[in-house]
mmCIF file of C-alpha atoms and ligand atoms in Angstrom:
data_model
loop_
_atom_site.group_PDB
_atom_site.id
_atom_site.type_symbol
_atom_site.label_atom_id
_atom_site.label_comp_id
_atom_site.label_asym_id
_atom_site.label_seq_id
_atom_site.Cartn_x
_atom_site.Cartn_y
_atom_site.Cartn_z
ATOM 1 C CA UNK A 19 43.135 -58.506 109.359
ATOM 2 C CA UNK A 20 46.003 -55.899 109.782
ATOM 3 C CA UNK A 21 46.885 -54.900 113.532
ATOM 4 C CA UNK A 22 45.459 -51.217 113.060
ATOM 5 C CA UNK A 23 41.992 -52.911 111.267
ATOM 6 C CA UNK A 24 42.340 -55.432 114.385
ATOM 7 C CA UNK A 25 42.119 -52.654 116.753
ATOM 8 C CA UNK A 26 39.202 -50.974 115.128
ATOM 9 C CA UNK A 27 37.275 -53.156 115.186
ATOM 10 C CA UNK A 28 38.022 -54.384 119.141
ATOM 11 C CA UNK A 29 37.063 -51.107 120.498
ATOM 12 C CA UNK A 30 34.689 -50.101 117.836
ATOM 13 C CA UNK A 31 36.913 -47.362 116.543
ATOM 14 C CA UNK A 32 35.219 -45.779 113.088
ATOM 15 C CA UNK A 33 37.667 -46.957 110.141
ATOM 16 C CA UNK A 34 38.197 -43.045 109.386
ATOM 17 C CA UNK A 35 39.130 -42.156 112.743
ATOM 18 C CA UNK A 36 42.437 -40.441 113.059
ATOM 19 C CA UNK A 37 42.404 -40.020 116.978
ATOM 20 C CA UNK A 38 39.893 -42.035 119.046
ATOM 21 C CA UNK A 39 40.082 -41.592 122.779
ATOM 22 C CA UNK A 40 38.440 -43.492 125.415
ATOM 23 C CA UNK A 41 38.196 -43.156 128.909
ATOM 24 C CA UNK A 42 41.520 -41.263 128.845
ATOM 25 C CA UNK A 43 43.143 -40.924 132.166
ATOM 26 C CA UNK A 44 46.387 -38.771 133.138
ATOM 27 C CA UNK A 45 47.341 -38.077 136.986
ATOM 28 C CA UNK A 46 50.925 -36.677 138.399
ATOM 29 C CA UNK A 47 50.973 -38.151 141.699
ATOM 30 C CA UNK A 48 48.034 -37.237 143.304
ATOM 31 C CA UNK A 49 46.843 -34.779 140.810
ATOM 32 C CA UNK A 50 44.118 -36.124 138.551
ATOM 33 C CA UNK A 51 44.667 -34.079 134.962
ATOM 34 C CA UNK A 52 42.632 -35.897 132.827
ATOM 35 C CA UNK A 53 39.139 -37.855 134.441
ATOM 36 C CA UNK A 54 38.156 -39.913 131.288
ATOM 37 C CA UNK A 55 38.617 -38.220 128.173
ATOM 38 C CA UNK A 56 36.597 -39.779 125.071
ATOM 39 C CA UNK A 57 36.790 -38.071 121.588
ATOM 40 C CA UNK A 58 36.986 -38.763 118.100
ATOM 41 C CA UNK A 59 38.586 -36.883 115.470
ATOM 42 C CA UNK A 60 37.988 -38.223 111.825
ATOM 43 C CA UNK A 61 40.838 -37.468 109.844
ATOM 44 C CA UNK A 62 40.778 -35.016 107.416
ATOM 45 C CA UNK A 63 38.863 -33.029 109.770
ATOM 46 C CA UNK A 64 39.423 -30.412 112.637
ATOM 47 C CA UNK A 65 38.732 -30.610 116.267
ATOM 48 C CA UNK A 66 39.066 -27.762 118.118
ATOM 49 C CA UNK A 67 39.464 -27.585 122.168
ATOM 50 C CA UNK A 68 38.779 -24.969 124.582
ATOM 51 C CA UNK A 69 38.827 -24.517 128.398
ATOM 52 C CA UNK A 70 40.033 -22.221 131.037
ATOM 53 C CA UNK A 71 43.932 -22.642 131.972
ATOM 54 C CA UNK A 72 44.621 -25.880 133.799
ATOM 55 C CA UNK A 73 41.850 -28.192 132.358
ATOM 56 C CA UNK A 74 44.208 -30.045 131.012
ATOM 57 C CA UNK A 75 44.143 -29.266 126.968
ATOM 58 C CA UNK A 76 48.180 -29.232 126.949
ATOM 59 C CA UNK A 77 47.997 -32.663 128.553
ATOM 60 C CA UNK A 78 45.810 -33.973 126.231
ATOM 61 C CA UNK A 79 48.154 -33.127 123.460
ATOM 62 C CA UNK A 80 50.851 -34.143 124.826
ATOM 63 C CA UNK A 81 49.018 -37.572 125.434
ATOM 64 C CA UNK A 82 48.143 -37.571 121.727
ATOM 65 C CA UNK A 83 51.852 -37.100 120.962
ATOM 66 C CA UNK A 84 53.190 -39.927 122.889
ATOM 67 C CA UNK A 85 55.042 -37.459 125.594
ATOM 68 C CA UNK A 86 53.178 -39.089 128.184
ATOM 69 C CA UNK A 87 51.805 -42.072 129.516
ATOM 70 C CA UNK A 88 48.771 -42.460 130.133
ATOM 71 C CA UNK A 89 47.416 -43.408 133.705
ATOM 72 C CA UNK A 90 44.500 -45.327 132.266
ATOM 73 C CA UNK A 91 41.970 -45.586 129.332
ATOM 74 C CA UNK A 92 42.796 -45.964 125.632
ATOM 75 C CA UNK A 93 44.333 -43.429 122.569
ATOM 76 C CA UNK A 94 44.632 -44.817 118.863
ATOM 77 C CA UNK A 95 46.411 -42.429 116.350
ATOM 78 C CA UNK A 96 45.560 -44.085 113.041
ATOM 79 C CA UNK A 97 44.731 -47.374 114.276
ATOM 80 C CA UNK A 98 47.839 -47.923 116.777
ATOM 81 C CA UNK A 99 47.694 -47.437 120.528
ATOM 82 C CA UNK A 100 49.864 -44.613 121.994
ATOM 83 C CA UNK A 101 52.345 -46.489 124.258
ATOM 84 C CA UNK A 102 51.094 -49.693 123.829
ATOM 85 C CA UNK A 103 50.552 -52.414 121.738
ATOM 86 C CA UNK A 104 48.099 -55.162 122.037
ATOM 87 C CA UNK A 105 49.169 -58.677 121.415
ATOM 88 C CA UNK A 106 47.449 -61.926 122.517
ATOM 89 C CA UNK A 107 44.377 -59.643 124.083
ATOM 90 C CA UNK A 108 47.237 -58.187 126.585
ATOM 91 C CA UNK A 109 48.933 -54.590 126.463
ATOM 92 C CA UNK A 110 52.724 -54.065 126.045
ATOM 93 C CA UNK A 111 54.894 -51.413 126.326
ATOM 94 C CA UNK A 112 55.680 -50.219 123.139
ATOM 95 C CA UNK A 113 59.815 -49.453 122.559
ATOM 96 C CA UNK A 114 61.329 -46.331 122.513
ATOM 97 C CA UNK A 115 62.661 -46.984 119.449
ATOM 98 C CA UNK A 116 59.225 -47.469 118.159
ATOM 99 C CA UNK A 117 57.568 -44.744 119.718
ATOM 100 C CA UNK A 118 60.155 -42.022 118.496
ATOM 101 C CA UNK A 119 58.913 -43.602 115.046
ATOM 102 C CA UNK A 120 55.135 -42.716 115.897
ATOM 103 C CA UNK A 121 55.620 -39.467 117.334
ATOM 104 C CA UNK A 122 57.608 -38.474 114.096
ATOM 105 C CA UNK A 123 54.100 -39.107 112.166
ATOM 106 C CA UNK A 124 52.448 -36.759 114.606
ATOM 107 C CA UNK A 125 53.274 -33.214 113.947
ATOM 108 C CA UNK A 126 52.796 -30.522 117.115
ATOM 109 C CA UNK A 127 53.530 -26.767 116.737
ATOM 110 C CA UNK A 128 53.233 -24.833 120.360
ATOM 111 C CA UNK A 129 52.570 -21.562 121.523
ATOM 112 C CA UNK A 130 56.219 -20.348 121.819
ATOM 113 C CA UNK A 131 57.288 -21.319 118.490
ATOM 114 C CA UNK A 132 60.803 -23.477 119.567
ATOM 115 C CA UNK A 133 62.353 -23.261 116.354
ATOM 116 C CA UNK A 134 66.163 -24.163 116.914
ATOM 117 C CA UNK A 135 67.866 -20.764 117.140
ATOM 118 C CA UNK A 136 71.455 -21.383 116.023
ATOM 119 C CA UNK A 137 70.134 -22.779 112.594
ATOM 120 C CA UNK A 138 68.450 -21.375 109.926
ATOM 121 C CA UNK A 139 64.426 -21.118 108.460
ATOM 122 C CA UNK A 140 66.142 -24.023 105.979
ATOM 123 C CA UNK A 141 68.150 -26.145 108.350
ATOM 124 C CA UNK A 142 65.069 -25.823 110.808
ATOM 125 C CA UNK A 143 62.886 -27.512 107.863
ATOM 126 C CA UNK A 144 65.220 -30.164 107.153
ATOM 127 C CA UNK A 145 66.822 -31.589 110.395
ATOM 128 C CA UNK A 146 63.939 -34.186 111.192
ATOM 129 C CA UNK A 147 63.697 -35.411 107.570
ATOM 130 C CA UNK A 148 67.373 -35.774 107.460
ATOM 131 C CA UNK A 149 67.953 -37.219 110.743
ATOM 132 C CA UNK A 150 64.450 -39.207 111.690
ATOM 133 C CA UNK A 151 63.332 -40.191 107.993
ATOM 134 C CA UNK A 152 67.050 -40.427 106.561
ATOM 135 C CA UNK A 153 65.920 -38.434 103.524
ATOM 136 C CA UNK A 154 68.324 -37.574 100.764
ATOM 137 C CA UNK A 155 69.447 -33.409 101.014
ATOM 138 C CA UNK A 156 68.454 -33.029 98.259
ATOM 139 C CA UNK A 157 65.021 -34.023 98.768
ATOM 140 C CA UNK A 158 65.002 -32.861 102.259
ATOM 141 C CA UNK A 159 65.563 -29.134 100.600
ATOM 142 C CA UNK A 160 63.092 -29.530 97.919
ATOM 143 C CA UNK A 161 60.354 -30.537 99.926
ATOM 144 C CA UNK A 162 61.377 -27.479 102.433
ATOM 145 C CA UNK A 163 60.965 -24.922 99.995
ATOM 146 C CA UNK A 164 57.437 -26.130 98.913
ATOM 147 C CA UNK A 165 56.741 -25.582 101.960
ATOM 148 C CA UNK A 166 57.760 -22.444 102.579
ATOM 149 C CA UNK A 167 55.870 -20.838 99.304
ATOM 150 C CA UNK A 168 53.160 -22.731 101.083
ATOM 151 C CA UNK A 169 53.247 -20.509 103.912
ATOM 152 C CA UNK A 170 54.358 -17.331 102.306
ATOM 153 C CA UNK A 171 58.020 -17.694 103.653
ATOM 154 C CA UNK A 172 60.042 -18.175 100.246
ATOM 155 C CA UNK A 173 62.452 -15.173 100.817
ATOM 156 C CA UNK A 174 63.743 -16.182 104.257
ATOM 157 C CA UNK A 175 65.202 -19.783 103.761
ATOM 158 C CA UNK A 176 68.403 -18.437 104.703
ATOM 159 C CA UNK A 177 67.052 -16.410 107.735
ATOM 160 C CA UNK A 178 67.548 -16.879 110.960
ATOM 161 C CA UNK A 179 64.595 -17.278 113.307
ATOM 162 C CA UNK A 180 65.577 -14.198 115.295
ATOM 163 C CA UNK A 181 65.468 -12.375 112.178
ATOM 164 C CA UNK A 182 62.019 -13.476 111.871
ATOM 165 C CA UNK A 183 58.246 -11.592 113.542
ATOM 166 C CA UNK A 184 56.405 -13.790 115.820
ATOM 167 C CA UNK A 185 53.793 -14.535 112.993
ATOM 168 C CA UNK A 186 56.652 -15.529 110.488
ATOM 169 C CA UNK A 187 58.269 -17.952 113.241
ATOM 170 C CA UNK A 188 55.396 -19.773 114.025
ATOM 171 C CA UNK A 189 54.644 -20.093 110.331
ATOM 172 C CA UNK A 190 58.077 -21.708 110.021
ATOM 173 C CA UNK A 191 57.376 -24.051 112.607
ATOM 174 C CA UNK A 192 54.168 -25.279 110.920
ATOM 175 C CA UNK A 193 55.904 -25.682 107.780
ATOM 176 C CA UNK A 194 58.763 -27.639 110.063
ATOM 177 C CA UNK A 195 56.255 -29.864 110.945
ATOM 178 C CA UNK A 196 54.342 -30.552 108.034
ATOM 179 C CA UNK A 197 58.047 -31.193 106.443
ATOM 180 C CA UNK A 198 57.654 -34.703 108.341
ATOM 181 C CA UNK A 199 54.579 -35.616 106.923
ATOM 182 C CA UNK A 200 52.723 -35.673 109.812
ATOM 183 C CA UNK A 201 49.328 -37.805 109.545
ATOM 184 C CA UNK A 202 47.643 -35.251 112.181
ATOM 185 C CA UNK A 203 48.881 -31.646 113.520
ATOM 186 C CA UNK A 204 48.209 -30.685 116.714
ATOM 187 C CA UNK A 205 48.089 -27.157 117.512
ATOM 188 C CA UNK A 206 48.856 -25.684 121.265
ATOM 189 C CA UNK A 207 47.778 -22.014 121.364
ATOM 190 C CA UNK A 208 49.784 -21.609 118.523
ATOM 191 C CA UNK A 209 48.654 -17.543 118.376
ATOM 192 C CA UNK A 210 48.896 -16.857 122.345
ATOM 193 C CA UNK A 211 52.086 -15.850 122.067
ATOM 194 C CA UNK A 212 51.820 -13.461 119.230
ATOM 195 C CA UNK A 213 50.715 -9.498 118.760
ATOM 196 C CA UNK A 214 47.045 -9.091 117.719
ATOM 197 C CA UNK A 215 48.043 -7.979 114.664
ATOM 198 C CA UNK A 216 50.505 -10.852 113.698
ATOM 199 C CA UNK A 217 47.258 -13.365 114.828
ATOM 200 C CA UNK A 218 45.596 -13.270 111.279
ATOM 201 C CA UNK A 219 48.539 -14.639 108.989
ATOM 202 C CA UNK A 220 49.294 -17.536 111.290
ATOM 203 C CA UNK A 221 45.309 -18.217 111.324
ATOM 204 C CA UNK A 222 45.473 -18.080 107.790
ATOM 205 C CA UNK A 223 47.894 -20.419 106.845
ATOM 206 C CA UNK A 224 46.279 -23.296 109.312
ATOM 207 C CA UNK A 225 42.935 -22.386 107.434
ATOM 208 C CA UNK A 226 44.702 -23.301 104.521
ATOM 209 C CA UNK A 227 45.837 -26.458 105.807
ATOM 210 C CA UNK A 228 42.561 -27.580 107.315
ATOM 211 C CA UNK A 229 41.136 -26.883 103.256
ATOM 212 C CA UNK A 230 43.691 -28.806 102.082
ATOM 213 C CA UNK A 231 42.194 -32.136 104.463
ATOM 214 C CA UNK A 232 44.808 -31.939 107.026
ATOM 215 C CA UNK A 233 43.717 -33.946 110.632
ATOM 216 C CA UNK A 234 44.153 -31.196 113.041
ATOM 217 C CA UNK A 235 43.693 -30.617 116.533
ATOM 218 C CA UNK A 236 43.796 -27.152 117.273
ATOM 219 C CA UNK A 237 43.762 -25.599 121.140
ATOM 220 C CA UNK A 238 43.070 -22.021 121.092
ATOM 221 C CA UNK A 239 40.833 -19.214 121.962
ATOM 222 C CA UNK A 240 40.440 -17.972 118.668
ATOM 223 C CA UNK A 241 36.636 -18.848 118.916
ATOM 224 C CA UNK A 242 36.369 -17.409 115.911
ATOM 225 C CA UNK A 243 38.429 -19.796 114.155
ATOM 226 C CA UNK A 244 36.885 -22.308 115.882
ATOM 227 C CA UNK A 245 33.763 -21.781 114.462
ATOM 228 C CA UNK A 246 34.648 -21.094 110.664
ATOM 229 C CA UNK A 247 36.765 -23.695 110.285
ATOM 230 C CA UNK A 248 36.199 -26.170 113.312
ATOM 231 C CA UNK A 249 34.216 -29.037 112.403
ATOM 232 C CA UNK A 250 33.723 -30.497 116.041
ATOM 233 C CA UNK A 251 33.965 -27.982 119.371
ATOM 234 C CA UNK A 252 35.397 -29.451 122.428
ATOM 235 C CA UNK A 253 35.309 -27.414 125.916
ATOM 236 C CA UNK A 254 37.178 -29.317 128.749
ATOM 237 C CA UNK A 255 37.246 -28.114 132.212
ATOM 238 C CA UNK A 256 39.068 -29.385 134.976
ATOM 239 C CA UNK A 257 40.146 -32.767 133.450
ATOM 240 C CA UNK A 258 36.807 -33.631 131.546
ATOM 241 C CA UNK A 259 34.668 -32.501 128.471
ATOM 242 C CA UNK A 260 31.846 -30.747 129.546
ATOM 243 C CA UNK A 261 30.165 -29.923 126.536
ATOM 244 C CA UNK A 262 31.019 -30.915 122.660
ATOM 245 C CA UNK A 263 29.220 -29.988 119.202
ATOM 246 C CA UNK A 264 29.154 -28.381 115.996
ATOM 247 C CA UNK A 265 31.259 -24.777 116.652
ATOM 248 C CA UNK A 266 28.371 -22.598 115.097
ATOM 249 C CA UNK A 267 25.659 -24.173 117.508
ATOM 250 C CA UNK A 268 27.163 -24.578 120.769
ATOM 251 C CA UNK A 269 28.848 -21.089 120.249
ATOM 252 C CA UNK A 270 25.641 -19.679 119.612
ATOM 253 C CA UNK A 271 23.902 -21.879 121.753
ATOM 254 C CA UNK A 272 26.068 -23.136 125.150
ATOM 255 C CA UNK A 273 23.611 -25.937 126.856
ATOM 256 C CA UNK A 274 26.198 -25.813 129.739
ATOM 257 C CA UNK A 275 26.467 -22.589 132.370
ATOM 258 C CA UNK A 276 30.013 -23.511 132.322
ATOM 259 C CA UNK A 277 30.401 -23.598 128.702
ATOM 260 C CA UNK A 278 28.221 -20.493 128.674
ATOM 261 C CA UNK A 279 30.741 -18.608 131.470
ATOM 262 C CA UNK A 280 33.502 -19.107 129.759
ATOM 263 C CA UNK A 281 32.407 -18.421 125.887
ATOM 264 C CA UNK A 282 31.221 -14.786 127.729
ATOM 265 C CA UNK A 283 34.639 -14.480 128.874
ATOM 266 C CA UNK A 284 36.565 -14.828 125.381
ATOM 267 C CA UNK A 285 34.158 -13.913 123.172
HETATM 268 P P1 ADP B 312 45.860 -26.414 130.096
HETATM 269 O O1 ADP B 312 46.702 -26.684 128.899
HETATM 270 O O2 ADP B 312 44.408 -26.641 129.874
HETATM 271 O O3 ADP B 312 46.112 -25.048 130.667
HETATM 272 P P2 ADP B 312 47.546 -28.397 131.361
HETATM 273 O O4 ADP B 312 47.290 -29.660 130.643
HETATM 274 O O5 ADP B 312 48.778 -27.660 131.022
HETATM 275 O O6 ADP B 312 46.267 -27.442 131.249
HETATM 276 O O7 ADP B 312 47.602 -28.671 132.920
HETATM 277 C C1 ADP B 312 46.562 -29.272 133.625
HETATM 278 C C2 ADP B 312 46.972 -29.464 135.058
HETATM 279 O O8 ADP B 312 48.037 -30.394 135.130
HETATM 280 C C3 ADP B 312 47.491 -28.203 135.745
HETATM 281 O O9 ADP B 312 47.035 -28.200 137.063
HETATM 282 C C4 ADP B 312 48.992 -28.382 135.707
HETATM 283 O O10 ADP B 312 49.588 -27.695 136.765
HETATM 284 C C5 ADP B 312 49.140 -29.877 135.826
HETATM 285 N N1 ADP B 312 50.358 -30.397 135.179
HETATM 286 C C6 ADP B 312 50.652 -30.336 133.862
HETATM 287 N N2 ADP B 312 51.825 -30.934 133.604
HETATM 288 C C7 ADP B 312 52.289 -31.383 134.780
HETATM 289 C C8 ADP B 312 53.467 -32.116 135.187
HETATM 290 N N3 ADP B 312 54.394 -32.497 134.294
HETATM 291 N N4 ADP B 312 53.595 -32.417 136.491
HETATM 292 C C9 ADP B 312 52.662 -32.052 137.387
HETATM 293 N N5 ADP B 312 51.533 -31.383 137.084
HETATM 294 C C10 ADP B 312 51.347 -31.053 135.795
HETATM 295 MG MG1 MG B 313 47.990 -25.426 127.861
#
């Protein structure tokens, strides 16, 4: 059996989960973030989370992306624990070495873009496969301008991202990540930031990707979004999930009055 079917089949992961989370805990000091977090998100499928500001949604990305440790529970990305590994029925540490080679299969774009301003939409696209994956220029450069015709963005290669709207940034940075392969995409408000009318394009292009069977996990308020192309709702509040389902029926259909309150709010 291979470590990552090893795993599955220890904690009774699904084969096609992508994320599987289990009792997830994250504190800072005294401050419990996350109070036992359990989700699975097949891959090729897209798992949207809501909640009011401070549940802890950021967190759980950030958990999911090996930038934090957790403070208890267990997260497999494709098999492999985040942080740990498991050998003779203990947990180790895992490297950094190692987990700067995980996190470069995990793609994240945020809400405030952070494209690197003193380089170009190409040199933006082609740092990480240059430097992480040691990727021929050639290659690297290729690859990038797929990706750009992918997300609309062919004339601006040679742009820089202060040259660039809101909307055309952040579609740079999710063709920057998807440059690395990623297995999932997670998504932190990536529209918050923008002007309503920049919101659509940016929407558009991660519909696209979901179509195309990308693993995504996608925090927004776009509930509308959520429930076209979301194939599992999560709302969290205050460091738990307090309601989950299919987007079109708990949308239409909160069983929680907390879930209800805040769907009234956005909506
Ligand atoms: P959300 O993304 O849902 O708005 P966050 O995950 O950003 O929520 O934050 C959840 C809670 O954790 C908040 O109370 C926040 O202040 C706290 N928090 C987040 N990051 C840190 C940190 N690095 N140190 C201390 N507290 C933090
Ligand atoms: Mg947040």
């Amino acid at each position: 059996m291979t470590p990552k079917a090893e795993n599955q089949a220890r904690f009774g992961v699904a084969p096609d989960a992508m994320v599987f989370a289990r009792g997830v805990r994250k504190s800072y000091g005294p401050l419990e973030v996350l109070k036992g977090i359990d989700a699975t998100v097949p891959a090729g499928s897209v798992a949207c989370i809501i909640g009011p500001s401070g549940s802890g949604k950021s967190t759980f990305l950030r958990c999911i992306n090996h930038l934090e440790q957790l403070s208890g529970g267990i997260l497999l990305v494709d098999g492999e624990f985040v942080g740990y590994d498991l050998r003779d029925g203990k947990l180790y540490e895992v490297k950094n070495s190692l987990l700067c080679k995980r996190r470069a299969d995990i793609g994240m774009v945020f809400q405030s873009f952070n494209l690197f301003s003193h380089m170009t939409v190409m040199e933006n696209l082609i740092e990480a496969p240059l430097r992480v994956r040691g990727m021929p220029v050639g290659e690297a450069r290729a690859k990038a301008e797929i990706l750009l015709a992918r997300v609309g963005l062919s004339d601006k290669a040679a742009r820089y991202p202060r040259e660039l709207s809101g909307g055309q940034q952040q579609r740079v940075a999710i063709a920057r990540a998807l440059a690395m392969n990623p297995k999932v995409l997670l998504f932190d408000e990536p529209t918050s930031a923008l002007d309503p009318e920049l919101v659509g394009e940016v929407l558009q292009v991660m519909r696209d990707l979901a179509a195309s069977g990308m693993t995504m996990v996608v925090v927004t308020h776009e509930i509308g979004f959520a429930r076209e192309v979301g194939d599992q709702l999560i709302f969290m509040d205050q460091g738990v999930i307090v309601e989950r389902g299919v987007p079109r029926e708990m949308i239409a259909n909160p069983q929680s009055p907390r879930t209800r309150e805040f769907l009234s709010r956005v909506l």
